[in-house]
Coordinates of C-alpha atoms and ligand atoms in Angstrom, one line a residue:
M1 CA -16.3 25.5 77.3
L2 CA -18.1 22.9 75.2
N3 CA -15.0 21.6 73.4
E4 CA -12.9 21.2 76.5
G5 CA -11.5 17.8 77.3
L6 CA -11.5 16.5 73.7
I7 CA -8.7 14.0 73.3
F8 CA -7.1 15.1 70.1
E9 CA -4.5 17.7 69.6
R10 CA -5.4 20.9 67.9
S11 CA -3.6 21.4 64.6
T12 CA -0.8 23.9 64.7
P13 CA 0.0 26.1 61.7
G14 CA 1.7 24.0 59.0
Q15 CA 0.0 20.8 60.0
K16 CA -2.8 19.3 58.0
G17 CA -5.2 18.9 60.9
Y18 CA -8.7 20.0 61.5
S19 CA -9.6 22.6 64.1
L20 CA -12.9 22.8 65.8
P21 CA -14.9 26.0 65.7
E22 CA -14.9 27.9 69.0
L23 CA -18.2 27.8 70.8
D24 CA -18.1 30.6 73.4
V25 CA -21.0 29.4 75.6
P26 CA -20.5 28.7 79.3
A27 CA -21.7 25.3 80.2
E28 CA -24.5 26.5 82.5
E29 CA -26.0 28.4 79.5
L30 CA -25.9 25.4 77.2
T31 CA -29.6 24.5 77.9
N32 CA -30.6 27.9 76.5
L33 CA -29.4 26.7 73.1
I34 CA -32.1 23.9 73.1
P35 CA -35.5 25.1 72.0
A36 CA -38.0 25.0 74.9
E37 CA -40.4 22.7 73.3
L38 CA -37.7 20.0 73.0
L39 CA -36.7 20.1 76.7
R40 CA -38.1 17.3 78.8
R41 CA -40.3 18.6 81.6
E42 CA -40.8 15.5 83.6
L43 CA -38.8 12.4 83.7
N44 CA -41.1 9.4 83.6
L45 CA -38.8 6.5 83.2
P46 CA -39.7 3.0 84.4
E47 CA -38.2 1.9 87.8
V48 CA -37.0 -1.6 87.2
S49 CA -34.1 -3.8 88.4
E50 CA -31.0 -4.5 86.5
L51 CA -32.1 -8.0 85.8
D52 CA -35.4 -6.8 84.4
V53 CA -33.5 -4.5 82.1
V54 CA -31.2 -7.3 81.0
R55 CA -34.1 -9.6 80.2
H56 CA -36.0 -6.8 78.4
F57 CA -33.1 -6.1 76.1
T58 CA -32.1 -9.7 75.6
R59 CA -35.7 -10.5 74.5
L60 CA -35.7 -7.5 72.3
S61 CA -32.5 -8.6 70.6
Q62 CA -34.0 -12.0 70.0
L63 CA -36.8 -10.4 68.0
N64 CA -34.2 -9.1 65.6
F65 CA -33.8 -11.0 62.4
S66 CA -30.2 -11.0 61.1
V67 CA -27.7 -13.0 59.1
D68 CA -26.4 -14.2 62.5
T69 CA -29.7 -15.9 63.3
E70 CA -31.3 -17.0 60.0
F71 CA -30.9 -17.2 56.2
Y72 CA -31.4 -13.8 54.6
P73 CA -31.6 -14.1 50.8
L74 CA -32.5 -10.5 50.1
G75 CA -31.7 -10.1 46.4
S76 CA -29.4 -7.2 45.4
C77 CA -28.4 -6.6 49.0
T78 CA -25.7 -9.3 49.4
M79 CA -26.5 -10.3 53.0
K80 CA -23.4 -12.5 53.4
Y81 CA -21.8 -13.5 56.6
N82 CA -19.9 -10.7 58.3
P83 CA -16.9 -12.2 59.9
K84 CA -16.5 -11.1 63.6
V85 CA -12.8 -10.6 63.1
N86 CA -13.6 -7.6 60.9
E87 CA -15.4 -6.0 63.8
E88 CA -12.4 -6.5 66.0
A89 CA -10.2 -4.9 63.3
A90 CA -12.5 -1.9 63.1
K91 CA -12.6 -1.6 66.9
M92 CA -8.8 -1.1 66.9
F93 CA -9.2 2.3 65.3
T94 CA -12.0 3.7 67.4
E95 CA -9.8 6.0 69.5
L96 CA -8.5 7.9 66.6
H97 CA -10.1 11.3 65.7
P98 CA -10.3 12.2 62.1
G99 CA -9.0 15.7 63.0
Q100 CA -5.7 14.4 64.1
A101 CA -2.6 15.7 62.3
D102 CA -1.3 13.4 59.5
D103 CA 1.9 12.4 61.2
S104 CA 0.0 11.0 64.2
V105 CA -2.3 8.7 62.1
Q106 CA 0.1 7.2 59.7
G107 CA -1.3 3.7 60.3
I108 CA -4.9 4.5 59.2
L109 CA -3.7 6.6 56.3
Q110 CA -1.6 3.7 55.1
L111 CA -4.6 1.4 55.4
L112 CA -6.7 3.8 53.2
Y113 CA -3.8 4.2 50.7
D114 CA -3.3 0.4 50.5
F115 CA -7.0 -0.3 50.3
E116 CA -7.3 2.0 47.3
R117 CA -4.7 -0.1 45.6
Y118 CA -6.5 -3.3 46.4
L119 CA -9.6 -2.0 44.9
C120 CA -7.7 -0.9 41.8
A121 CA -6.3 -4.4 41.5
I122 CA -9.6 -6.1 42.0
F123 CA -11.6 -4.0 39.6
G124 CA -9.0 -2.7 37.1
Y125 CA -9.2 1.0 37.8
D126 CA -6.4 3.6 38.1
A127 CA -7.6 5.4 41.2
F128 CA -10.4 5.4 43.7
T129 CA -12.1 7.8 46.1
L130 CA -13.2 6.2 49.3
Q131 CA -15.3 9.1 50.4
P132 CA -18.9 8.2 49.3
A133 CA -21.0 6.7 52.1
A134 CA -23.1 4.3 50.1
G135 CA -23.7 3.0 46.6
A136 CA -26.2 5.8 45.8
H137 CA -23.7 8.4 47.1
G138 CA -21.1 6.8 44.8
E139 CA -23.5 7.2 41.9
L140 CA -23.9 10.8 42.6
T141 CA -20.2 11.3 43.0
A142 CA -19.4 9.5 39.7
L143 CA -22.1 11.4 37.8
M144 CA -20.7 14.7 39.0
M145 CA -17.3 13.6 37.6
I146 CA -18.9 12.6 34.3
K147 CA -20.5 16.1 34.2
A148 CA -17.3 17.9 34.9
Y149 CA -15.5 15.8 32.3
H150 CA -18.0 16.7 29.5
E151 CA -18.1 20.4 30.6
E152 CA -14.4 20.6 30.3
N153 CA -14.3 18.9 26.9
K154 CA -17.0 21.2 25.6
S155 CA -15.2 24.3 26.8
K156 CA -12.1 23.1 24.9
V157 CA -14.0 22.8 21.6
K158 CA -15.1 26.2 20.4
S159 CA -17.8 24.9 18.0
Q160 CA -21.1 26.7 18.4
N161 CA -23.3 23.7 17.5
L162 CA -21.8 21.2 19.9
K163 CA -24.7 19.8 22.0
V164 CA -24.7 19.7 25.7
R165 CA -24.2 16.1 26.8
N166 CA -26.9 15.9 29.4
K167 CA -28.6 12.5 28.9
I168 CA -27.8 9.3 30.7
I169 CA -29.1 6.0 29.3
I170 CA -30.3 3.4 31.8
P171 CA -31.9 0.0 31.1
D172 CA -35.3 -0.7 32.5
S173 CA -33.9 -3.3 34.8
S174 CA -31.9 -0.7 36.8
H175 CA -32.0 -0.1 40.5
G176 CA -34.1 2.9 41.4
T177 CA -31.1 4.8 42.7
N178 CA -29.7 5.1 39.2
P179 CA -32.4 7.4 37.7
A180 CA -32.6 9.3 41.0
S181 CA -28.9 10.0 41.0
V182 CA -29.0 11.1 37.3
S183 CA -31.8 13.6 38.1
M184 CA -30.0 14.9 41.2
V185 CA -27.0 15.8 39.1
G186 CA -29.2 17.7 36.6
F187 CA -28.9 15.1 33.8
T188 CA -32.0 13.5 32.1
P189 CA -32.4 9.8 32.5
V190 CA -33.3 8.0 29.3
V191 CA -34.7 4.5 30.0
I192 CA -34.3 1.8 27.4
K193 CA -35.8 -1.6 27.3
S194 CA -34.1 -5.0 27.9
N195 CA -34.4 -7.7 25.4
G196 CA -36.0 -11.2 25.8
R197 CA -32.8 -12.6 27.3
G198 CA -32.5 -9.8 29.9
N199 CA -29.6 -8.0 28.1
V200 CA -29.5 -4.4 27.0
D201 CA -31.5 -4.2 23.7
L202 CA -28.9 -3.1 21.2
A203 CA -31.4 -1.6 18.8
A204 CA -32.9 0.4 21.6
L205 CA -29.4 1.5 22.7
R206 CA -28.5 2.6 19.2
Q207 CA -31.6 4.6 18.9
A208 CA -31.1 6.3 22.3
L209 CA -27.4 7.3 21.6
G210 CA -26.6 10.7 20.2
D211 CA -24.4 13.7 20.5
D212 CA -26.3 14.6 23.7
T213 CA -25.4 11.3 25.4
A214 CA -23.3 11.9 28.5
G215 CA -23.1 8.2 29.3
L216 CA -24.7 4.8 30.1
M217 CA -25.3 3.4 33.6
L218 CA -25.3 -0.3 33.8
T219 CA -25.3 -3.0 36.5
N220 CA -23.6 -6.2 35.3
P221 CA -24.6 -8.8 36.2
N222 CA -27.8 -6.8 36.2
T223 CA -30.7 -6.9 38.7
L224 CA -32.1 -10.0 37.0
G225 CA -28.8 -11.7 38.0
L226 CA -27.8 -12.0 34.3
F227 CA -24.5 -11.1 32.8
D228 CA -25.0 -9.0 29.6
E229 CA -24.0 -11.2 26.7
H230 CA -23.1 -8.2 24.5
I231 CA -21.3 -6.1 27.0
L232 CA -18.3 -5.3 24.8
E233 CA -20.5 -4.2 22.0
V234 CA -22.5 -2.0 24.4
A235 CA -19.3 -0.4 25.6
E236 CA -18.1 0.2 22.0
L237 CA -21.4 1.8 20.9
V238 CA -21.5 4.2 23.9
H239 CA -17.9 5.2 23.4
Q240 CA -18.3 5.7 19.7
A241 CA -21.1 8.1 20.5
G242 CA -18.8 10.1 22.8
G243 CA -20.4 8.9 26.1
L244 CA -18.9 7.4 29.2
L245 CA -19.7 4.0 30.7
Y246 CA -20.7 3.9 34.3
Y247 CA -20.7 0.6 36.2
D248 CA -23.1 0.1 39.1
G249 CA -21.0 -2.4 41.1
A250 CA -23.6 -3.4 43.6
N251 CA -23.5 -6.9 42.1
A252 CA -19.7 -7.3 42.1
N253 CA -20.0 -10.3 44.4
A254 CA -20.5 -12.3 41.2
N255 CA -17.3 -11.1 39.5
L256 CA -14.4 -11.0 42.0
G257 CA -11.3 -12.5 40.3
I258 CA -13.4 -13.4 37.3
C259 CA -13.8 -10.2 35.3
R260 CA -13.0 -6.6 36.0
P261 CA -15.4 -3.8 34.9
A262 CA -12.5 -1.6 33.7
D263 CA -11.5 -4.3 31.3
L264 CA -15.0 -4.5 30.0
G265 CA -14.9 -0.8 29.1
F266 CA -16.5 0.9 32.1
D267 CA -14.8 4.3 32.6
V268 CA -16.1 4.7 36.2
A269 CA -17.7 2.5 38.8
H270 CA -19.0 2.4 42.3
F271 CA -18.7 -0.6 44.6
N272 CA -20.8 -1.2 47.7
L273 CA -18.2 -2.3 50.3
H274 CA -21.0 -3.2 52.8
K275 CA -22.4 -5.7 50.3
T276 CA -19.4 -7.2 48.5
F277 CA -16.8 -7.1 51.2
S278 CA -19.0 -7.7 54.3
T279 CA -20.2 -5.2 56.8
P280 CA -23.4 -5.7 58.8
H281 CA -25.9 -3.5 56.9
G282 CA -29.6 -3.0 56.5
G283 CA -32.1 -0.6 58.0
G284 CA -30.3 2.2 56.2
G285 CA -26.6 1.8 57.0
P286 CA -23.8 2.0 57.5
G287 CA -22.3 1.8 54.1
S288 CA -19.4 2.8 51.9
G289 CA -19.5 3.3 48.1
P290 CA -16.0 4.0 46.7
V291 CA -15.8 5.1 43.1
G292 CA -13.1 3.9 40.8
V293 CA -12.0 5.7 37.7
T294 CA -9.7 5.3 34.7
R295 CA -7.0 7.8 34.0
K296 CA -9.2 10.2 32.0
L297 CA -11.5 10.8 35.0
E298 CA -8.9 10.7 37.7
P299 CA -8.3 14.5 37.8
F300 CA -12.0 15.0 38.9
L301 CA -11.9 12.7 41.9
P302 CA -13.0 14.2 45.2
V303 CA -10.4 15.7 47.5
P304 CA -8.5 15.4 49.8
R305 CA -6.7 12.3 48.6
V306 CA -4.2 10.2 50.5
I307 CA -0.8 10.3 48.9
K308 CA 2.6 8.9 49.8
G309 CA 4.9 11.8 50.2
P310 CA 8.5 12.0 51.3
A311 CA 7.4 12.5 54.9
G312 CA 5.0 9.6 54.8
F313 CA 1.3 9.3 54.1
Q314 CA -0.6 12.6 53.8
L315 CA -3.8 14.1 52.8
T316 CA -3.7 16.6 50.0
A317 CA -6.1 18.7 47.9
E318 CA -3.7 21.1 46.3
S319 CA -2.5 18.7 43.6
Y320 CA -6.0 18.2 42.2
P321 CA -7.3 21.6 41.0
R322 CA -9.9 19.9 38.7
S323 CA -11.5 17.9 41.5
I324 CA -15.2 18.1 42.0
G325 CA -14.4 18.8 45.7
R326 CA -15.4 17.0 48.9
V327 CA -18.4 14.7 49.0
H328 CA -18.1 13.5 52.7
S329 CA -16.6 14.8 55.9
F330 CA -13.1 13.5 56.6
H331 CA -12.3 10.2 54.9
G332 CA -15.8 8.7 54.4
N333 CA -17.1 5.8 56.5
V334 CA -13.8 4.5 57.7
G335 CA -15.2 1.8 59.9
V336 CA -16.8 0.1 56.9
I337 CA -13.5 0.5 54.9
I338 CA -11.5 -1.2 57.7
R339 CA -14.0 -4.1 57.7
A340 CA -13.6 -4.4 53.9
Y341 CA -9.8 -4.2 54.2
A342 CA -9.8 -7.0 56.8
Y343 CA -12.1 -9.1 54.6
I344 CA -9.9 -8.7 51.5
R345 CA -6.8 -9.4 53.5
S346 CA -8.2 -12.5 55.2
L347 CA -9.6 -14.0 51.9
G348 CA -6.8 -13.1 49.6
A349 CA -7.1 -13.1 45.8
A350 CA -7.9 -16.8 45.6
G351 CA -10.4 -16.6 48.4
L352 CA -12.3 -13.7 46.8
K353 CA -12.5 -15.6 43.5
A354 CA -13.7 -18.7 45.4
A355 CA -16.4 -16.6 47.1
S356 CA -17.8 -15.3 43.8
E357 CA -17.7 -18.8 42.3
K358 CA -19.6 -20.2 45.2
A359 CA -22.1 -17.4 45.2
V360 CA -22.9 -18.1 41.5
E361 CA -23.0 -21.8 42.1
N362 CA -25.4 -21.4 45.0
A363 CA -27.8 -19.2 43.0
N364 CA -27.9 -21.6 40.1
Y365 CA -28.4 -24.5 42.4
M366 CA -31.5 -22.9 43.9
M367 CA -32.8 -21.5 40.6
N368 CA -32.9 -25.0 39.2
Q369 CA -34.7 -26.5 42.2
L370 CA -37.4 -23.8 42.0
K371 CA -38.1 -23.4 38.4
D372 CA -40.7 -26.2 38.2
H373 CA -42.7 -24.5 41.0
Y374 CA -42.4 -20.8 40.1
Y375 CA -42.3 -19.1 36.8
L376 CA -38.7 -18.3 35.7
P377 CA -38.9 -15.4 33.2
Y378 CA -35.3 -15.7 32.0
D379 CA -34.3 -19.4 31.9
R380 CA -30.5 -19.1 31.4
T381 CA -27.5 -19.5 33.7
C382 CA -27.7 -16.8 36.4
Q383 CA -24.9 -15.1 38.3
H384 CA -25.0 -14.6 42.1
E385 CA -28.8 -14.1 42.2
F386 CA -31.9 -14.9 40.2
V387 CA -35.5 -13.7 39.8
I388 CA -38.5 -16.0 39.8
S389 CA -42.1 -14.8 39.7
A390 CA -45.4 -15.6 41.5
K391 CA -47.2 -15.1 38.1
W392 CA -48.6 -18.7 38.1
Q393 CA -49.8 -18.4 41.7
K394 CA -51.4 -15.0 41.0
E395 CA -53.2 -16.3 37.9
K396 CA -54.5 -19.5 39.4
F397 CA -55.1 -18.6 43.1
G398 CA -54.9 -14.8 43.4
I399 CA -51.8 -15.2 45.5
R400 CA -49.2 -12.5 45.1
A401 CA -45.4 -12.3 45.7
L402 CA -46.1 -10.4 48.9
D403 CA -48.1 -13.3 50.3
I404 CA -45.5 -15.8 49.5
A405 CA -42.8 -13.6 51.1
K406 CA -44.9 -13.3 54.3
R407 CA -45.5 -17.0 54.4
L408 CA -41.7 -17.6 54.2
I409 CA -41.4 -15.8 57.6
D410 CA -43.5 -18.5 59.2
Y411 CA -40.9 -21.0 58.0
G412 CA -38.1 -18.9 59.7
F413 CA -36.7 -17.3 56.6
H414 CA -36.2 -13.7 55.7
P415 CA -38.2 -13.0 52.5
P416 CA -36.4 -12.3 49.3
T417 CA -36.6 -8.9 47.6
I418 CA -40.0 -8.6 46.0
Y419 CA -41.5 -6.5 43.2
F420 CA -38.0 -5.7 41.9
P421 CA -36.7 -5.5 39.2
L422 CA -39.8 -3.8 37.9
I423 CA -39.8 -5.5 34.6
V424 CA -40.7 -8.9 36.1
E425 CA -44.3 -9.1 37.4
E426 CA -44.7 -10.5 40.9
A427 CA -40.9 -10.7 41.1
L428 CA -39.1 -12.6 43.9
M429 CA -35.4 -11.9 43.7
I430 CA -33.2 -14.4 45.6
E431 CA -29.6 -14.0 46.5
P432 CA -28.1 -16.8 48.6
T433 CA -24.5 -15.5 48.7
E434 CA -21.5 -17.8 49.2
S435 CA -21.9 -18.1 52.9
E436 CA -24.7 -20.6 53.1
S437 CA -24.5 -24.4 53.4
R438 CA -26.2 -26.7 51.0
A439 CA -28.5 -27.8 53.8
T440 CA -29.7 -24.2 54.3
L441 CA -30.3 -23.7 50.5
D442 CA -32.3 -27.0 50.4
A443 CA -34.4 -26.0 53.5
F444 CA -35.2 -22.6 51.9
C445 CA -36.2 -24.2 48.5
A446 CA -38.2 -26.9 50.4
A447 CA -40.2 -24.1 52.2
L448 CA -40.8 -22.2 48.9
I449 CA -42.0 -25.5 47.2
K450 CA -44.2 -26.2 50.2
I451 CA -45.7 -22.8 49.9
A452 CA -46.4 -23.3 46.2
R453 CA -48.4 -26.4 47.3
E454 CA -50.2 -24.5 50.0
C455 CA -51.3 -22.0 47.4
A456 CA -53.4 -24.8 45.9
T457 CA -54.5 -26.6 49.0
D458 CA -55.0 -23.7 51.5
P459 CA -54.7 -20.3 49.7
E460 CA -56.1 -18.4 52.7
L461 CA -53.2 -19.7 54.9
V462 CA -50.8 -18.0 52.5
R463 CA -52.9 -14.9 52.0
S464 CA -53.1 -14.1 55.7
A465 CA -49.5 -15.0 56.6
P466 CA -47.4 -14.6 58.7
H467 CA -49.0 -16.5 61.6
H468 CA -46.1 -17.2 63.9
T469 CA -44.8 -13.7 64.5
P470 CA -45.5 -11.2 67.4
V471 CA -47.5 -9.2 64.9
S472 CA -49.1 -10.3 61.7
R473 CA -49.6 -8.2 58.5
L474 CA -48.6 -4.6 58.9
D475 CA -49.4 -1.6 56.9
E476 CA -45.8 -1.3 55.8
A477 CA -46.0 2.0 54.1
R478 CA -47.7 3.5 57.1
A479 CA -45.3 1.9 59.5
A480 CA -42.4 3.5 57.6
R481 CA -44.0 6.9 57.3
E482 CA -45.5 7.1 60.8
P483 CA -43.4 4.9 63.0
D484 CA -44.7 4.4 66.5
L485 CA -41.6 4.1 68.6
R486 CA -43.0 5.1 72.0
W487 CA -42.4 3.1 75.2
T488 CA -45.9 2.2 76.3
G489 CA -45.1 0.6 79.7
N490 CA -46.8 -2.7 79.0
S491 CA -44.4 -4.1 76.4
Ligands
PLP1 C1 -27.8 -1.7 46.7 C2 -27.9 -1.2 45.3 C3 -27.7 0.2 45.0 C4 -27.6 1.3 46.0 O1 -26.6 1.1 47.0 P1 -26.7 1.6 48.5 O2 -25.4 1.3 49.1 O3 -27.9 1.0 49.1 O4 -26.9 3.1 48.4 C5 -27.6 0.6 43.7 N1 -27.7 -0.3 42.7 C6 -27.9 -1.6 42.9 C7 -28.0 -2.6 41.8 C8 -28.0 -2.1 44.2 O5 -28.3 -3.4 44.5

């Protein structure tokens, strides 16, 4: 049988375990389940010695660019150092199976329970779901809750002319996942402009608000790295109109121990554990996007939830009949949650605050070094990241943000995020994080300043960069859409 030999115990009646579906296929017939065109006909693997294999993979690993090898100032992504002790902590739980009965996994259930409380303390919320697997997934989950909340309220009021609240207001600086999540839930995104200081434009907000407003989604500090100077007024206006405030917590690395989104008036929020609380991420995963809520949204949280009962920690769905249901198998990406737990425990409250302060300090330090050499569209104190522009270089030399990003690779740096946020032309979005030394920040700024000079003295050098990599300019869109991953025998 296919499921023979699995290491966890089957749940017995009365236990809250998970049972595998039976697959009544004898082992010798299993290949029949695989479509013929997917079966390998000949095995044409290279015959090489162990040493050759070791060298091949060691060389391949050295082609990888990572936070462990170089500076990685990718704006919005918070590529901070991922302490190795977190990996050890996550490894301690790898022999557990999520289908085990509650009473055999009390340790991890307590960790999940405690972790939820840490997040509540850090961000000010009353409860969290740990299920969402990424920030974008958290957005979807939260918007589903906002929808359930308004639907319930509407059904309570028997007025015929009460409008359906189906519009979510988003500033034009928002991350692309925001409007995408809004549409996925069946709401309509309404984009409003930012003002000259990078804040939500209050006049535009007033105009957009109405009795069809379901809520506002805001990142704060926003993707320009700027803290909204009128955030309390924004919250009041949205609440007065009957909408809810959603906090995109991807930039929480600027705020830890300094301000809490729930205190600012945000009813619901997601946080990207892989960004703020360190987990190696990039290339699409892994992630975790817990969603925090205030009391009024708590009944809608996904189930099952970990509660502390008389017999210990347990998973339950029954106590939450108004829940939107499950959004992930089992408990979410538990490996990422354990890393974040270990990170929070090892830094403590003071350490988290110090991390945020340092991240903000680092960003401001760099912004001030660079602003004479690159156009700075919003010249005010930034938070943990900032956005400069290649506007001057484009106007004078026809050199674009992409060229500058590619040239940075020649100097051994990962390029910053480019062409985002969309409201800054030729944007270069730089996020140093708290992990980096002053020497690293100086070296990166020196490289960018040198490139600004090269734009004048040898523009072609910048335009055709990178020059010191195994391959030069790639057609990135094509490489993503039609990846060529075959082993060719001569690599
Ligand atoms: C990263 C990010 C997201 C999306 O988070 P994922 O974990 O990548 O899904 C949303 N909003 C902002 C501002 C982000 O930086």
